[in-house]
XYZ file of C-alpha atoms in Angstrom:
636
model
C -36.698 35.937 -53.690
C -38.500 35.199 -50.721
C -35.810 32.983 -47.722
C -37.501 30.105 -46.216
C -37.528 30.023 -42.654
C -35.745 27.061 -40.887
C -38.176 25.001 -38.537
C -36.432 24.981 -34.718
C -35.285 22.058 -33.539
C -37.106 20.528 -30.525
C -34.023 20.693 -28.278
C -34.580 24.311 -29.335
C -37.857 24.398 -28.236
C -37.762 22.848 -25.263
C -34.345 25.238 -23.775
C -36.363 28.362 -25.055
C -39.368 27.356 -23.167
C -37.191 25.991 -19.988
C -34.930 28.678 -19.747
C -36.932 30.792 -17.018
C -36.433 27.718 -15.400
C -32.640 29.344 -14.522
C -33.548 31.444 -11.587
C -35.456 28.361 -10.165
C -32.621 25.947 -10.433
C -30.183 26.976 -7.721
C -32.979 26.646 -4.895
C -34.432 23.270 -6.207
C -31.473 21.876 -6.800
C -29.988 22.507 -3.124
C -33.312 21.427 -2.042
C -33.076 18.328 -3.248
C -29.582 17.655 -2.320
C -30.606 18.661 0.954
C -33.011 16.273 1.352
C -31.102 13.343 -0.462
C -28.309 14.116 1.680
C -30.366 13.778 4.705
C -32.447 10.695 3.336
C -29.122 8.668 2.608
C -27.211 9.740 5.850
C -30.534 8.596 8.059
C -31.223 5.512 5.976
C -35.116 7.400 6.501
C -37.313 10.218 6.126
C -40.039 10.258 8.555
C -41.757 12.499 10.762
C -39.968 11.997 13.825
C -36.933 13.330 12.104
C -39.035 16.474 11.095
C -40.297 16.976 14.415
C -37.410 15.677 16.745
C -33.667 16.759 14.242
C -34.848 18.950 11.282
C -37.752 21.839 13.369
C -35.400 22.114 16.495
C -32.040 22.908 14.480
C -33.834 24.302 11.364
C -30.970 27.658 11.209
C -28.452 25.082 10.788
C -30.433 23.529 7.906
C -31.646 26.623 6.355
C -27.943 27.894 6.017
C -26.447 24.575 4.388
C -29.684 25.162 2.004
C -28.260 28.875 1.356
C -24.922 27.493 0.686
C -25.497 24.828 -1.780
C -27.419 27.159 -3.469
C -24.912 30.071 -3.850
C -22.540 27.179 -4.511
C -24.807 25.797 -7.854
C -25.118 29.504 -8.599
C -21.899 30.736 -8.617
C -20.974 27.331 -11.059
C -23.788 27.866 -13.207
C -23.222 31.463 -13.676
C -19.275 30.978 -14.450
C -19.523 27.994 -16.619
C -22.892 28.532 -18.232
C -23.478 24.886 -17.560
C -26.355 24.146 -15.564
C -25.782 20.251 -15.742
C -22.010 21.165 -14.245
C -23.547 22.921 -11.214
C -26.193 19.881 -10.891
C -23.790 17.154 -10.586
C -21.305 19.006 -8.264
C -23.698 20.706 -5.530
C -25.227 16.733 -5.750
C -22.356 15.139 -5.300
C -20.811 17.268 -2.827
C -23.760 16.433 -0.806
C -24.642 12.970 -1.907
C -20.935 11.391 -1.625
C -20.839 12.663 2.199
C -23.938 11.275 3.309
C -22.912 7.954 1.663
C -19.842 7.713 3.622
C -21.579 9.032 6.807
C -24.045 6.014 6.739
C -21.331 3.285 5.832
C -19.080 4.639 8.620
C -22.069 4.465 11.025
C -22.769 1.016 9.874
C -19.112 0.024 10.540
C -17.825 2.236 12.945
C -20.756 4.234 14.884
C -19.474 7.325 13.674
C -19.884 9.480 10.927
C -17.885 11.212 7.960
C -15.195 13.381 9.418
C -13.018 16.160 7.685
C -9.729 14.045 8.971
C -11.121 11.269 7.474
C -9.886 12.549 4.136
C -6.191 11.569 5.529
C -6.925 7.891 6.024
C -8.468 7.339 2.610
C -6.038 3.575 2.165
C -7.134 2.431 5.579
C -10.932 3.097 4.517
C -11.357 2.086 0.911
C -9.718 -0.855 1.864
C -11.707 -2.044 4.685
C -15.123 -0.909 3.349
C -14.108 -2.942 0.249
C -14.222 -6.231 2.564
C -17.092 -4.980 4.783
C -20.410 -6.383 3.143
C -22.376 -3.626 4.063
C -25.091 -3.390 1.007
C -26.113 -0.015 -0.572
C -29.372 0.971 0.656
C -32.698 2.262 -1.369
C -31.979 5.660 -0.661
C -28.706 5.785 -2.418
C -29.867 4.692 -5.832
C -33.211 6.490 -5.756
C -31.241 9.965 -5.037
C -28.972 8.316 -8.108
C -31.797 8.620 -10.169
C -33.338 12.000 -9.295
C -30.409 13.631 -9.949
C -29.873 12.298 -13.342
C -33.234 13.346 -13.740
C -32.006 16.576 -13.071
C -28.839 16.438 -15.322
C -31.156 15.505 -17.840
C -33.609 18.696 -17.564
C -30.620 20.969 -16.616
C -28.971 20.157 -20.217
C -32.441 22.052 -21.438
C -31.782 25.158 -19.293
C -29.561 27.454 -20.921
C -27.488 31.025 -19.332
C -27.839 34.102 -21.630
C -24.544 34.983 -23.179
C -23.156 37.896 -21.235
C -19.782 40.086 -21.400
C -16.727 37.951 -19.125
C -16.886 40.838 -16.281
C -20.823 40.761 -16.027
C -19.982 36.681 -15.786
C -17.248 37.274 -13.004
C -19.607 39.417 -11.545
C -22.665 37.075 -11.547
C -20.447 33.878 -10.317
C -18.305 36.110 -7.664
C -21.394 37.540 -5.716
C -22.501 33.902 -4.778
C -18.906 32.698 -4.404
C -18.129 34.961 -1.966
C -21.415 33.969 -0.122
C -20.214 30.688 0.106
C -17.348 31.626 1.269
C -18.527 34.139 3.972
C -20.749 31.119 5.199
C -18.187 28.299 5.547
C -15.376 30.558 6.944
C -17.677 33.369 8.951
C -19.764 30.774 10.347
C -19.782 27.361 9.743
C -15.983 27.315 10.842
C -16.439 29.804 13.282
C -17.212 28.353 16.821
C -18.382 31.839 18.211
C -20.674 32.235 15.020
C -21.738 28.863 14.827
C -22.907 28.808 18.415
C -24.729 32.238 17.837
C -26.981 30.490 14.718
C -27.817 27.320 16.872
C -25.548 24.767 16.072
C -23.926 23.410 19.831
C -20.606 21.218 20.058
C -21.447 18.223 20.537
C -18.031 16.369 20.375
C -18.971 13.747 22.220
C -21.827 12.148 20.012
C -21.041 12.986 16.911
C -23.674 10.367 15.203
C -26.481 12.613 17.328
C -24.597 15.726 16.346
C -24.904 14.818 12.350
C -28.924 13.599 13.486
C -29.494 17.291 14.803
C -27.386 19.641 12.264
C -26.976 17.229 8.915
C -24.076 16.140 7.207
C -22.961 19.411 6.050
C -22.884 21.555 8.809
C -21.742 18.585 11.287
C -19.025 18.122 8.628
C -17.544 21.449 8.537
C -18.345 22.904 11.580
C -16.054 19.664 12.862
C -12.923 21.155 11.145
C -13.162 23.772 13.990
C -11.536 20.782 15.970
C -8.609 20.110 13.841
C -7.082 22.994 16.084
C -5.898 21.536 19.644
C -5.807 24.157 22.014
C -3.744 24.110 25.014
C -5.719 23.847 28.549
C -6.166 26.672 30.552
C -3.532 27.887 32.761
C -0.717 25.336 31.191
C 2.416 26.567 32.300
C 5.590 24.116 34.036
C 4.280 25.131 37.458
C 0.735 23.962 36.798
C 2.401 20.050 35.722
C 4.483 20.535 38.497
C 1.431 21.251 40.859
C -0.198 18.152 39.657
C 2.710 15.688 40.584
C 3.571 17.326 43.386
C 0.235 16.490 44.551
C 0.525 12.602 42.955
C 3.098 12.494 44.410
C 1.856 13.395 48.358
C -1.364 10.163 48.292
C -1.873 7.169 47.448
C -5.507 7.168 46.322
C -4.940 4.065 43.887
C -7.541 0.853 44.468
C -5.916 -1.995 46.887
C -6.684 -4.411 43.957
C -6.404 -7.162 46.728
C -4.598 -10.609 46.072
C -2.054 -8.040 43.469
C 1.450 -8.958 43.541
C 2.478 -5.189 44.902
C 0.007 -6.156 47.822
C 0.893 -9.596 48.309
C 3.809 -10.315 46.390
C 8.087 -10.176 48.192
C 8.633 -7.336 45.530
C 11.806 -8.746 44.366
C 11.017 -8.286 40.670
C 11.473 -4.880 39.134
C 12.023 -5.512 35.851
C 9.995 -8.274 34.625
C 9.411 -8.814 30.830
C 6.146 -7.500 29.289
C 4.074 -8.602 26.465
C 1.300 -6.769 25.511
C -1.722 -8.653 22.732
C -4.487 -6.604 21.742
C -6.437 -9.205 20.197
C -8.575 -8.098 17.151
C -12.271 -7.844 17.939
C -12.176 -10.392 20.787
C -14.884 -10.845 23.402
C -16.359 -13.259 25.529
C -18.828 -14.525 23.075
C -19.993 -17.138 25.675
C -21.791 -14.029 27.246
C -24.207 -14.559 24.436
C -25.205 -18.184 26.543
C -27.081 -15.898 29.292
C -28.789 -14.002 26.488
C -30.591 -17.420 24.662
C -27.645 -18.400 22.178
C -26.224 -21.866 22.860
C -22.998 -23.121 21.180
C -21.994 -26.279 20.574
C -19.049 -26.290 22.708
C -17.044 -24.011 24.839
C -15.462 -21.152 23.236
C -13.576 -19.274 25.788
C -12.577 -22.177 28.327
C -9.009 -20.737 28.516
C -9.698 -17.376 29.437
C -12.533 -18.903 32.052
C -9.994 -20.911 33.332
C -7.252 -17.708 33.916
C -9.679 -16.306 36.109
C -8.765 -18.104 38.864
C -5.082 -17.384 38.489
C -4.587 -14.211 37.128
C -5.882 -10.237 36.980
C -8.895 -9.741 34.881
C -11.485 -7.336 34.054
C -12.517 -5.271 31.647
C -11.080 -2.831 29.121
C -13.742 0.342 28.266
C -12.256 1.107 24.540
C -12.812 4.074 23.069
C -13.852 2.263 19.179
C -16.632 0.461 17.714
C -16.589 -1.346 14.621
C -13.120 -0.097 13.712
C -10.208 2.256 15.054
C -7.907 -0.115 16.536
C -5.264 2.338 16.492
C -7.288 4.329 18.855
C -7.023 2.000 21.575
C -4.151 0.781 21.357
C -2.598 4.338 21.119
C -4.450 4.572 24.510
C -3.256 1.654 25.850
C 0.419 2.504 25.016
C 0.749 5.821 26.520
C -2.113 6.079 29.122
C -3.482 9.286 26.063
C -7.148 9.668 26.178
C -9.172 10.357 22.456
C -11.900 11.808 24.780
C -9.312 14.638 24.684
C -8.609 14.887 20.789
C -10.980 16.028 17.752
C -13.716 13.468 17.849
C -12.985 10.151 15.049
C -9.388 11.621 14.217
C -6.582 9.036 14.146
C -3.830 9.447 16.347
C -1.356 7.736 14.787
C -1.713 9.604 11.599
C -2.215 12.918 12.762
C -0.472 13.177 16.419
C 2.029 10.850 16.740
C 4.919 12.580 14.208
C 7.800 13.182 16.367
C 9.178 11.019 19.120
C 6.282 11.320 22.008
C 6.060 9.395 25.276
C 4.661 5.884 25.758
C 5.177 3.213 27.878
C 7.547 1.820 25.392
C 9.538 5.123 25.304
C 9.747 5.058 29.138
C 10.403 1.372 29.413
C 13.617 1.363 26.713
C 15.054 4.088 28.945
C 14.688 1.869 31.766
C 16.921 -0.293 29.565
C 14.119 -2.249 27.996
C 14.493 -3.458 24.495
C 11.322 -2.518 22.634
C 9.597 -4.761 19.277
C 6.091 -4.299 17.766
C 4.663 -6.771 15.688
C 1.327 -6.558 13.769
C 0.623 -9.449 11.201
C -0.984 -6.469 8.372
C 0.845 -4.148 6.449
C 3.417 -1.955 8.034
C 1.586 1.402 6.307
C -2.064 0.989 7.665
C -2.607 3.501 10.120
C 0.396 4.871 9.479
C 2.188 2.340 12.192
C 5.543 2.479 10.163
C 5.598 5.957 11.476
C 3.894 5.699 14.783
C 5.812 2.975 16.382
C 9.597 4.321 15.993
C 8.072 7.604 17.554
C 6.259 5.885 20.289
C 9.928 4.353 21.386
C 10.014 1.299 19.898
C 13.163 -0.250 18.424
C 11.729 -2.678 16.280
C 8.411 -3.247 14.090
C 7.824 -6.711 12.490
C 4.702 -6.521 10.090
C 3.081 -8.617 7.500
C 5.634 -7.672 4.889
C 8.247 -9.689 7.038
C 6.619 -12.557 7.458
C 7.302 -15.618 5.197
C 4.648 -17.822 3.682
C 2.307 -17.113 7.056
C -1.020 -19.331 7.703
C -4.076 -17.293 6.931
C -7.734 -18.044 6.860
C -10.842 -16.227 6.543
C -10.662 -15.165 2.536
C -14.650 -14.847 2.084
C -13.942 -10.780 2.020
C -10.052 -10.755 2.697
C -8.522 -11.397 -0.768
C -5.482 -14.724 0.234
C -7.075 -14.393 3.940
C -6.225 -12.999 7.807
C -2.543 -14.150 9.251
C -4.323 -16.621 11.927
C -3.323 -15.605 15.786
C -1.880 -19.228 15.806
C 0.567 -17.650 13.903
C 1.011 -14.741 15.731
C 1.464 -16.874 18.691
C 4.423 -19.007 16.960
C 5.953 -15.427 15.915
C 5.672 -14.040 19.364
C 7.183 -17.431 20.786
C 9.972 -17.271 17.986
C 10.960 -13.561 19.003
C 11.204 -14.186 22.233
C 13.844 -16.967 21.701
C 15.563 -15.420 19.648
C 15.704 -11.615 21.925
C 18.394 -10.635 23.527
C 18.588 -11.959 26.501
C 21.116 -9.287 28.483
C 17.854 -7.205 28.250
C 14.068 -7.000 29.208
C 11.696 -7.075 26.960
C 8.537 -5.025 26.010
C 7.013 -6.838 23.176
C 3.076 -5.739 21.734
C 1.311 -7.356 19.080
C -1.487 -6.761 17.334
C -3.381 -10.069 15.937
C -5.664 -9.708 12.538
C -7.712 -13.179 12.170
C -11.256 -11.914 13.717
C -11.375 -8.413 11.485
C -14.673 -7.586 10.246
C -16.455 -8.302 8.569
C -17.948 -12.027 8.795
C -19.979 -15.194 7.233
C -19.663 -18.703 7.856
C -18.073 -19.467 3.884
C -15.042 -18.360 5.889
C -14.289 -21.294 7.204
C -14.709 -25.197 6.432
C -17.813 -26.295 8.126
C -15.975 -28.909 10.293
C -13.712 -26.128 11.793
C -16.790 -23.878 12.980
C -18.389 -22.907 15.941
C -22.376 -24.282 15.984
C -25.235 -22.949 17.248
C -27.366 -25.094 18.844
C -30.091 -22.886 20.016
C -30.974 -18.661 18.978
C -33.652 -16.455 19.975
C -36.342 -15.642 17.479
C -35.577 -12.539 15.634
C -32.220 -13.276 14.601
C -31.652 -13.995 10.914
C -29.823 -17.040 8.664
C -27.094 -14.428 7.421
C -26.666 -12.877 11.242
C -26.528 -16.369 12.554
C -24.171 -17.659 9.685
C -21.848 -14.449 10.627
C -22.337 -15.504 14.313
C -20.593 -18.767 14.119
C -17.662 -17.078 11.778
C -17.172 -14.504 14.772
C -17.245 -17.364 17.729
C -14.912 -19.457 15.809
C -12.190 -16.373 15.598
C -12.790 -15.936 19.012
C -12.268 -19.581 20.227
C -8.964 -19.328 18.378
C -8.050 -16.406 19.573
C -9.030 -18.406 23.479
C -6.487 -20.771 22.112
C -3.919 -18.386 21.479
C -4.493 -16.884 25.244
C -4.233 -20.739 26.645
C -1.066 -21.490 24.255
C 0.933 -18.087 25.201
C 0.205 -18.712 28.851
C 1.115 -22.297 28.848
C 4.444 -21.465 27.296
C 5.239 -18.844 29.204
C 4.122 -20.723 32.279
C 7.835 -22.817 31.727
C 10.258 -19.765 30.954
C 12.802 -19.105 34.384
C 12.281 -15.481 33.436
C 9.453 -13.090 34.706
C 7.092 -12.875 32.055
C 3.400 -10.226 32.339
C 1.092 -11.171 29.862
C -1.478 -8.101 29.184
C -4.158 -9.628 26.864
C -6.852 -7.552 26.206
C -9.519 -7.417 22.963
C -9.729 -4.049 20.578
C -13.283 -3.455 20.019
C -17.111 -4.990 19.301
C -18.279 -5.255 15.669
C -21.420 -5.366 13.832
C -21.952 -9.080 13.066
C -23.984 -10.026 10.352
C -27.140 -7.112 10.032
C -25.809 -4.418 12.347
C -26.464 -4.506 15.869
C -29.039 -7.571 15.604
C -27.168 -10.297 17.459
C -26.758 -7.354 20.315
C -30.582 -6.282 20.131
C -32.450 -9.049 19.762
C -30.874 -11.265 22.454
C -31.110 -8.604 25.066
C -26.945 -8.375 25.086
C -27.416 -4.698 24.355
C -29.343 -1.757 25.939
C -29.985 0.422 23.148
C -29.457 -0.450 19.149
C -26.383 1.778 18.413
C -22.823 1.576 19.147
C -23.371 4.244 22.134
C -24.337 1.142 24.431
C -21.995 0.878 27.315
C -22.249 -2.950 26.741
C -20.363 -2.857 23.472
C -17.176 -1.232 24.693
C -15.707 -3.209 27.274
C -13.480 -5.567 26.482
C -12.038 -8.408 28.240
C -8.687 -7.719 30.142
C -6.294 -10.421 31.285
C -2.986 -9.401 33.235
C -1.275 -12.691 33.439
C 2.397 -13.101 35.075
C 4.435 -16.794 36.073
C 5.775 -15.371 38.670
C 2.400 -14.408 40.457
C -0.793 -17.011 40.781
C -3.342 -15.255 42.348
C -6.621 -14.030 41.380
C -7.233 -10.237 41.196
C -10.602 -8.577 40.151
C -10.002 -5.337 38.354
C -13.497 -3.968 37.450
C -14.005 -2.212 34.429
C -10.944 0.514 33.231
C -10.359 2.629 30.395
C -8.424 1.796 27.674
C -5.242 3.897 28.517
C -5.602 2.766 31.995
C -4.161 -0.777 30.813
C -0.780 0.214 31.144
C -0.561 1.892 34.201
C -3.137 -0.906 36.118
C -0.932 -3.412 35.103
C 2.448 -0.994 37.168
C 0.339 -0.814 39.780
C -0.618 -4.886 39.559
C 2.967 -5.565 40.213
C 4.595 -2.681 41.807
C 6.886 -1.153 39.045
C 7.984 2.348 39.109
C 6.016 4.162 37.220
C 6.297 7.426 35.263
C 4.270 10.623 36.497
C 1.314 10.430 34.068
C 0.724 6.677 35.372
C 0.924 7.783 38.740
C -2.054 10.012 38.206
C -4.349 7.767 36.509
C -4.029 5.060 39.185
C -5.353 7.880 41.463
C -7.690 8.996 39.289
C -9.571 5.506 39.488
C -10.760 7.026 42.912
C -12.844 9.350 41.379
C -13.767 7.506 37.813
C -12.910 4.083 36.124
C -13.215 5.438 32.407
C -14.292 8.668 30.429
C -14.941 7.764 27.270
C -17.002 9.770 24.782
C -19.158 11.030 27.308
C -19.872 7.425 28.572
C -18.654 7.937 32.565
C -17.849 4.550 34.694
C -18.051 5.181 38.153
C -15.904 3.686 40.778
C -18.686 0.996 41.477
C -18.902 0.029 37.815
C -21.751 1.603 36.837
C -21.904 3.638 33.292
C -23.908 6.754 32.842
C -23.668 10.038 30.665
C -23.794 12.393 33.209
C -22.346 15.219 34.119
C -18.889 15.132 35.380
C -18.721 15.959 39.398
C -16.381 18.928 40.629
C -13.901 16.604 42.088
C -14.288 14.500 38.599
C -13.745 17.329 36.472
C -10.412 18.499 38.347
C -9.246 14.828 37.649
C -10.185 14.788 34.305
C -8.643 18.766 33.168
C -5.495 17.361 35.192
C -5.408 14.080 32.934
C -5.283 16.703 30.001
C -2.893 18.675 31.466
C -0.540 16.284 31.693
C -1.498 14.991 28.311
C -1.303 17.902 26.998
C 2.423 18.720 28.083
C 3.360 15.217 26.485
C 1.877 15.306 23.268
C 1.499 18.540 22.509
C 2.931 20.845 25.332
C 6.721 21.151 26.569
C 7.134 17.815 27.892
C 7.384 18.925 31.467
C 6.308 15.632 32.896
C 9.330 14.031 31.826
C 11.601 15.906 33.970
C 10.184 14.475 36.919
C 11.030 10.856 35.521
């Protein structure tokens, strides 16, 4: 009896005839994720990237090539499934990139490995950010279910488990030798081509990719101590604060001018979310219909202002306010890590610490949850006594709900709570009281508020759009209210019989409406990325009722706002305060590579010798505080 043959299926077909297609798959498929990765990170593809990023750093690209592909080789080989290895080595590239453009969107800043710790803080901002996903991101959707598709057709040849082990472990162990032997290895790194570049870290992912600028930045989650740190070495350095006076007169300041009889005045610090003079806009071609900052014009005249260089764009208030605090520098710590997540886990100095020892009592209030940034942790280490958040206020007035699910505790709010604490403080003590207001967070359109209650626009340049615009008048109206808030604190304060400094000062620029257009198409902005000097300082008021007159403080960094303010009114002031009113001799602010000069001026130069000996002694000290054997605080 003769057997029939059975006809092959076509999915039978088509794997026998694909199958040679196996040894091709692991260098197409990294190929592609290569270039997806780069297409979604850059937004683009174009030949300037090719000639300017990609040619120039092309080792660094070459080896993240080699390591996708041993990493889709040594998955296909163990698991025999070739659509497996395709959507892993894809999405291990893909999902990066994504976050790497949103970031720089939102923040200036790309996809960092210690971002993986603040995972809350960013799913639930980007949820209530607006930014829209882009062309590339659904195109390299597509290919790659393409390639799921075809992969399901490409079939392994059954083999014995230790040939298997053998197959998978050779290109496992490739992997491995590249991420460990040289991507995380800064000797190796260097030797292939790929240069720190700590300082701008969205140029750093432009040159190297989102791969290799992603893992070669865990080499940073190490902090190594200075050079030469020892007790004697602090000691040197105060010794030597402690021999000149190099701080600026700041003439008309009440340690200049002032009788000196207060020494322990009470001090309220408001780091205003996202505030800045928006009227500056008026010089540029935008004309509201009314004034939106007259309160903060009007403290000119009677109090210290200037402005604050902060270390964020687009997000990281923690950052600057964790300079602010202790007088800390970021320029210092791994590039986009959070302080007060990673840093701040034991009790650590801050003005608050120093100030309760001087008998201060010490209260933080921040109208969001207690848990984001990890503040519930942060504060009691920084030194203070008390933290009221959202979670302890009752039935508080929000607005702005277009993004923010119930809306943004309003700062006239805040101001009530801030008014209501101090009445109810104990008044056998000082206080040190900082809050941090919420109503102008990112991200913005005008359905935010009722038309009657916003800021218009009476006049634009050309190249602005309706949604920009619309987001425009959103952002001014926060920021009048947020005026108001300045004008009702002062006013109040103005009528207390006890010494009262008010330090208000704003957190950081945002994107408003399509990303940097309201900056780049009035001319506010010198170049169309959050590296622009322009978008970093922030106003800074120093206010006191005990002391009227005028004081022009120029541009200083963020963790200069604590110790400029000692100096404003003569308190004593710990040693690492001491040094950074000297240091304003030889430099205002270093901020990721962004240098203000004692005349004001920003550049990215290269630090002068007498600069750089300020700026390794600012880490020295820092250093021994945060990280180091404290010292600095024996001198106190």
């Amino acid at each position: 009896m003769q057997s029939i043959k059975t006809k092959p299926s076509i999915f039978a077909v088509i794997t026998r005839r694909l199958s040679p297609l196996r040894y091709a798959m692991a260098p197409l498929v990294s190929l592609i994720t290569l270039v997806c990765t780069e297409w979604i990170h850059r937004g683009e593809l174009t030949v300037k990237v090719l000639t300017d990023n990609v040619l120039p750093h092309l080792p660094a690209f070459l080896l993240t090539w080699l390591l996708l592909g041993f990493i889709y080789q040594a998955l296909a080989r163990a698991t025999r499934l070739h659509p497996l290895a395709v959507a892993v080595t894809g999405l291990l590239g893909c999902i990066p990139a994504a976050v790497t453009y949103f970031k720089l969107k939102l923040r200036g800043e790309p996809f960092f490995p210690w971002d993986l710790s603040q995972f809350s803080e960013a799913t639930d901002v980007a949820g209530k950010s607006g930014v829209e996903l882009q062309t590339s991101i659904w195109v390299s959707g597509l290919i790659f279910a393409v390639l799921f598709v075809l992969a399901c057709f490409v079939r392994e040849p059954k083999t014995g488990v230790r040939a298997r082990a053998l197959a998978a472990g050779i290109p496992a162990v490739g992997a491995l030798v590249l991420v460990f032997g040289v991507f995380i290895s800064p000797t190796v790194s260097q030797l292939v081509g790929i240069t720190p570049d700590m300082w701008m870290q969205n140029r750093y992912y432009r040159n190297y990719g989102v791969i290799a600028g992603f893992l070669t930045n865990i080499q940073n989650l190490q902090v190594d101590k200075p050079d030469g740190y020892s007790q004697e070495a602090v000691q040197e350095i105060i010794d030597k604060d402690a021999s000149q006076d190099l701080a600026p007169e700041f003439a008309g300041s009440y340690k200049r001018e002032g009788d000196g009889a207060v020494t322990q005045p009470n001090i309220i610090f408001v780091m205003n979310e996202s505030f800045w003079d928006v009227a500056e806009l008026e010089e540029y071609g935008v004309e509201f219909d009314q004034e939106v900052t007259p309160n903060l014009h009007r403290l000119m005249e009677s109090a210290a202002y200037g402005k604050a260089y902060s270390p964020s764009f687009g997000g990281g208030t923690c950052d600057v306010e964790f300079e602010a605090l202790t007088g800390y520098s970021v320029e210092f710590l791994p590039s986009g890590c959070k302080p007060f997540q990673q840093h701040v886990t034991r009790p650590m100095f801050s003005v608050a610490s120093y100030l309760k020892e001087q008998g201060y009592a010490t209260q933080a209030i921040h109208c969001y949850y207690a848990k984001f940034w990890s503040r519930n942790t942060a504060y009691p280490n920084l030194g203070f006594d008390e933290f009221i958040s959202l979670e302890d206020f009752e039935n508080p007035e929000k607005k702005r709900d277009y993004y923010w699910g119930g809306g943004l505790v309003t700062d006239a709010e805040m101001t009530r709570r801030i008014i209501q604490e101090w009445e109810e403080r104990d008044q056998d003590q000082p206080l040190f009281m900082h809050a941090v207001t919420m109503q102008n967070h990112t991200s913005y359109n005008e359905a935010n508020y009722p038309e009657e209650e916003l800021v218009d626009i009476v006049k634009a340049p050309e190249g602005i759009s309706d949604k920009t615009l619309g987001a425009l008048r959103d952002f001014a109206t926060g920021v009048k209210e947020a005026d108001a808030m300045l004008g009702e604190l002062t006013d109040y304060f103005s009528q207390v019989d006890e010494p009262v400094i008010l330090v208000f000062w704003g957190d950081h620029y945002n994107p408003i409406g399509s990303g940097y257009e309201v900056y780049t198409a009035t001319g506010y902005s010198s170049s169309p990325n959050s590296e622009a000097p322009e978008l970093h300082q922030m106003p800074l008021m120093i206010w006191s009722n005990y002391w009227d007159e005028p004081v022009d403080i120029g541009t200083v960094a963020a963790y200069e706002i604590s110790p400029v303010t000692f100096e404003l009114y003569g308190l004593e002031q710990p040693a690492l305060f001491d040094h950074l009113v000297d240091q304003l001799s030889a430099y205002r602010s270093r901020t990721h590579g962004v240098t203000i000069q004692p005349d004001g001026s920003a550049d990215t130069e290269e630090l002068t010798e007498e600069q750089s000996q300020w700026f390794d002694e600012h880490w020295m000290l820092q250093y021994d505080l945060m990280f180091g054997q404290e010292y600095a605080l024996e001198e106190q």
